[in-house]
mmCIF file of C-alpha atoms in Angstrom:
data_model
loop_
_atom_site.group_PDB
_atom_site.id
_atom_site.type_symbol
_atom_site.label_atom_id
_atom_site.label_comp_id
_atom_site.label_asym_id
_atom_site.label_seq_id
_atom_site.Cartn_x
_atom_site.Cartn_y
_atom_site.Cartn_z
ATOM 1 C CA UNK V 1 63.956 -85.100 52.979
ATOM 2 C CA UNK V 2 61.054 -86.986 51.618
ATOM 3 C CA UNK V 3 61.739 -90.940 51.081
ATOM 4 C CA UNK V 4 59.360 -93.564 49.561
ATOM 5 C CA UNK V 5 60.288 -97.194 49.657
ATOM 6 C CA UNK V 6 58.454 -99.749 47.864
ATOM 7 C CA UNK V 7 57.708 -103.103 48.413
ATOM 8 C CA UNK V 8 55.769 -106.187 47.978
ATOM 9 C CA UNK V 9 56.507 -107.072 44.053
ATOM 10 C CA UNK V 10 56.738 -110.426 43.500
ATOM 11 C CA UNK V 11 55.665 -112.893 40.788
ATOM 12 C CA UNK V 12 52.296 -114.216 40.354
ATOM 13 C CA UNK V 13 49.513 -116.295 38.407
ATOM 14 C CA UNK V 14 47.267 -115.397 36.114
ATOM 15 C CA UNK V 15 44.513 -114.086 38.306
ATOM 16 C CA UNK V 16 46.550 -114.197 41.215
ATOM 17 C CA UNK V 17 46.298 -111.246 43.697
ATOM 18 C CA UNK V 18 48.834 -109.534 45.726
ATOM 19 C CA UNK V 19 49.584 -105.976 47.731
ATOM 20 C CA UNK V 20 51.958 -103.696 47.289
ATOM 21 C CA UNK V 21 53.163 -101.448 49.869
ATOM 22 C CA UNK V 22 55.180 -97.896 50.067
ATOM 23 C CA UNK V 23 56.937 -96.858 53.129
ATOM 24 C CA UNK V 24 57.231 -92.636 53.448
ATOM 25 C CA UNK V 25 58.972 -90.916 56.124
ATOM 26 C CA UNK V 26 60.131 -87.109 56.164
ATOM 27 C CA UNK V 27 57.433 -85.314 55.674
ATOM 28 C CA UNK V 28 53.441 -85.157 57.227
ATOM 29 C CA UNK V 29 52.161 -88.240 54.958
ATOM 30 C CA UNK V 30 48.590 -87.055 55.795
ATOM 31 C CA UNK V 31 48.778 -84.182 53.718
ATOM 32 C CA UNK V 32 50.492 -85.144 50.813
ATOM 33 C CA UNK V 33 48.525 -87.142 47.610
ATOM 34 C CA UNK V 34 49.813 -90.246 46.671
ATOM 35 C CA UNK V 35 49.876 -92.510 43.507
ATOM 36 C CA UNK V 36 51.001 -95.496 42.103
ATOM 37 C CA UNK V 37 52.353 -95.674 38.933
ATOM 38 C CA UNK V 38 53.541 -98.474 36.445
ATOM 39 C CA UNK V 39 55.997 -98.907 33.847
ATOM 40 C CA UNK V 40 56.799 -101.584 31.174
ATOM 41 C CA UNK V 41 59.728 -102.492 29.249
ATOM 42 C CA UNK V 42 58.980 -99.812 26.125
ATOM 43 C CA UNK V 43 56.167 -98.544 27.416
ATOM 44 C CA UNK V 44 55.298 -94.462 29.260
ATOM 45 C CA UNK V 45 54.924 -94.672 32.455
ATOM 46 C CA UNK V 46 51.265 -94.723 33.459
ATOM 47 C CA UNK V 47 49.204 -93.833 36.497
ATOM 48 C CA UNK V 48 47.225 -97.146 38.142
ATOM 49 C CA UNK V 49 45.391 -95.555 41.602
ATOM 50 C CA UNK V 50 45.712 -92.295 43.162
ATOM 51 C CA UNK V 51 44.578 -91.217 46.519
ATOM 52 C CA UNK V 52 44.243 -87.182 47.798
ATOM 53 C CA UNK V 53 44.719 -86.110 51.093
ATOM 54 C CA UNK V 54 40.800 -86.795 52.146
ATOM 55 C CA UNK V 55 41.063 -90.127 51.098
ATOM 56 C CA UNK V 56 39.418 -90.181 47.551
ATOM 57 C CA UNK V 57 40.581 -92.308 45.417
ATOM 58 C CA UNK V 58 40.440 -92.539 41.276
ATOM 59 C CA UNK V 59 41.573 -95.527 39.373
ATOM 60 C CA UNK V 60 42.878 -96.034 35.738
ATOM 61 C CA UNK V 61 40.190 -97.745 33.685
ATOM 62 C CA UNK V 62 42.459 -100.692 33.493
ATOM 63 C CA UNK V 63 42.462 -101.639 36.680
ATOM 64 C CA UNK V 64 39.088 -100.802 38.648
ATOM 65 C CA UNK V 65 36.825 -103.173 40.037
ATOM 66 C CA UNK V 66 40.857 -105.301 40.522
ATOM 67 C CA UNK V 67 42.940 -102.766 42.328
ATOM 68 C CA UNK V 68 42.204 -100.792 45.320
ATOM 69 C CA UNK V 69 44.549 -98.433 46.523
ATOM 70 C CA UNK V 70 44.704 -97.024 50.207
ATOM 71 C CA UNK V 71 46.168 -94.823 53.149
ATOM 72 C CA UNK V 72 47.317 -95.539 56.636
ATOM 73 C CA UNK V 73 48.218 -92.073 58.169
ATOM 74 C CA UNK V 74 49.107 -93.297 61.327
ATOM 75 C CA UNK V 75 51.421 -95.981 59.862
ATOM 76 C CA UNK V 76 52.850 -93.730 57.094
ATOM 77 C CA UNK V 77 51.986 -96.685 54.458
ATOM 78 C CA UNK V 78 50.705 -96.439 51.122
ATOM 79 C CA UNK V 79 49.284 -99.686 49.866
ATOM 80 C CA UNK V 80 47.841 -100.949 46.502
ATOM 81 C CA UNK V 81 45.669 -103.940 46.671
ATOM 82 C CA UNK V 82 46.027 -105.694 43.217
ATOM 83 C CA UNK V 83 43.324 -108.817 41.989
ATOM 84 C CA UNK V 84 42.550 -110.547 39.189
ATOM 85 C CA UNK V 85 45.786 -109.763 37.926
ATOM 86 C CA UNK V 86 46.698 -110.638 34.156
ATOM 87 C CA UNK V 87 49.984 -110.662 32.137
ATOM 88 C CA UNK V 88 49.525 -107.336 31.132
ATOM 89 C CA UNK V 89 49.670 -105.796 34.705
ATOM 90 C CA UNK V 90 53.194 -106.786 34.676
ATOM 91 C CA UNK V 91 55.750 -103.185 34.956
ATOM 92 C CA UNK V 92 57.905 -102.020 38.260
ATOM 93 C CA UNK V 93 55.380 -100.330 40.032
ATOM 94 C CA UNK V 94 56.241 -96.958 41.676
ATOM 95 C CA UNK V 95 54.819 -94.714 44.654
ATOM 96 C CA UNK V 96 54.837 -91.158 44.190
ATOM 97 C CA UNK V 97 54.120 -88.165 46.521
ATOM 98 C CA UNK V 98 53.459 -84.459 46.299
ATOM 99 C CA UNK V 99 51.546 -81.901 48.603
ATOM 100 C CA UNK V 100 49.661 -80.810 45.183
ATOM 101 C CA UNK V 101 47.118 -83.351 43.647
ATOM 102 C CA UNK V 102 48.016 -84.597 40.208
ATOM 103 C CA UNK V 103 45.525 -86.913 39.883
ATOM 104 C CA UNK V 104 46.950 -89.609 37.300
ATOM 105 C CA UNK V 105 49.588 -87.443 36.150
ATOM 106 C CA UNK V 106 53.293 -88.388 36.583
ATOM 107 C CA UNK V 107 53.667 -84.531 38.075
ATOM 108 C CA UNK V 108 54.367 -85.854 41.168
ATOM 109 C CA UNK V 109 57.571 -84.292 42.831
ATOM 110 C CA UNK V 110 58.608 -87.313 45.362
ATOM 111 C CA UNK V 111 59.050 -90.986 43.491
ATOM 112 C CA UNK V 112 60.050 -94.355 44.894
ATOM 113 C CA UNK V 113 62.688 -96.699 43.508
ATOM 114 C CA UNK V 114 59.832 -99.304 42.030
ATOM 115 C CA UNK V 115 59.109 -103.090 42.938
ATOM 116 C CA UNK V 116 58.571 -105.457 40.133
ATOM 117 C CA UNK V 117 55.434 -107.099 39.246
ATOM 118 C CA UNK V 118 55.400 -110.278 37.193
ATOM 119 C CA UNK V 119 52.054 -111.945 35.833
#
């Protein structure tokens, strides 16, 4: 049974920075793909950072250069590094997980419950 936990939302500054993390457990994290994902009151859901199971990484245009997203195998933690950070970053912010790489797509199998982000 796959389970992703979120955590690390909070509420920030304008420009502020802060790091998200998502526990997994029941299953081999280091070969499953993993994303982040954000959604706002009224708005789709949209992909932020993903990672594959090498470690390569591909950003939404919105947030490169200010997010970096990353992998701890050993750990089982996914983490997503946020900077700069302006009002519109704010959204509960989701970790999703599937063997298959989806890239920015929300075909992910495995989702998280979400953390909020406030700017």
């Amino acid at each position: 049974h796959v389970q992703l936990v979120e955590s690390g939302g909070d509420s920030v500054q304008d420009g502020g920075s802060l790091r998200l993390s998502c526990a997994v457990s029941g299953y081999h994290y280091s070969w499953y793909c993993m994303a982040w994902f954000r959604q706002a009151p009224g708005k789709e859901r949209e992909g932020v950072a993903t990672i594959d199971d090498n470690g390569y990484a591909e950003y939404a245009d919105s947030v490169k250069g200010r997010f970096t997203i990353s992998k701890d195998n050993s750990e089982g933690i996914l983490s997503l590094q946020m900077g700069s950070l302006k009002p519109e970053d704010t959204a509960t912010y989701y970790c999703a997980a599937d063997p298959q790489w989806w890239h920015l797509m929300a075909n992910y199998n495995h989702w998280g419950h979400g953390t909020q982000v406030t700017v």
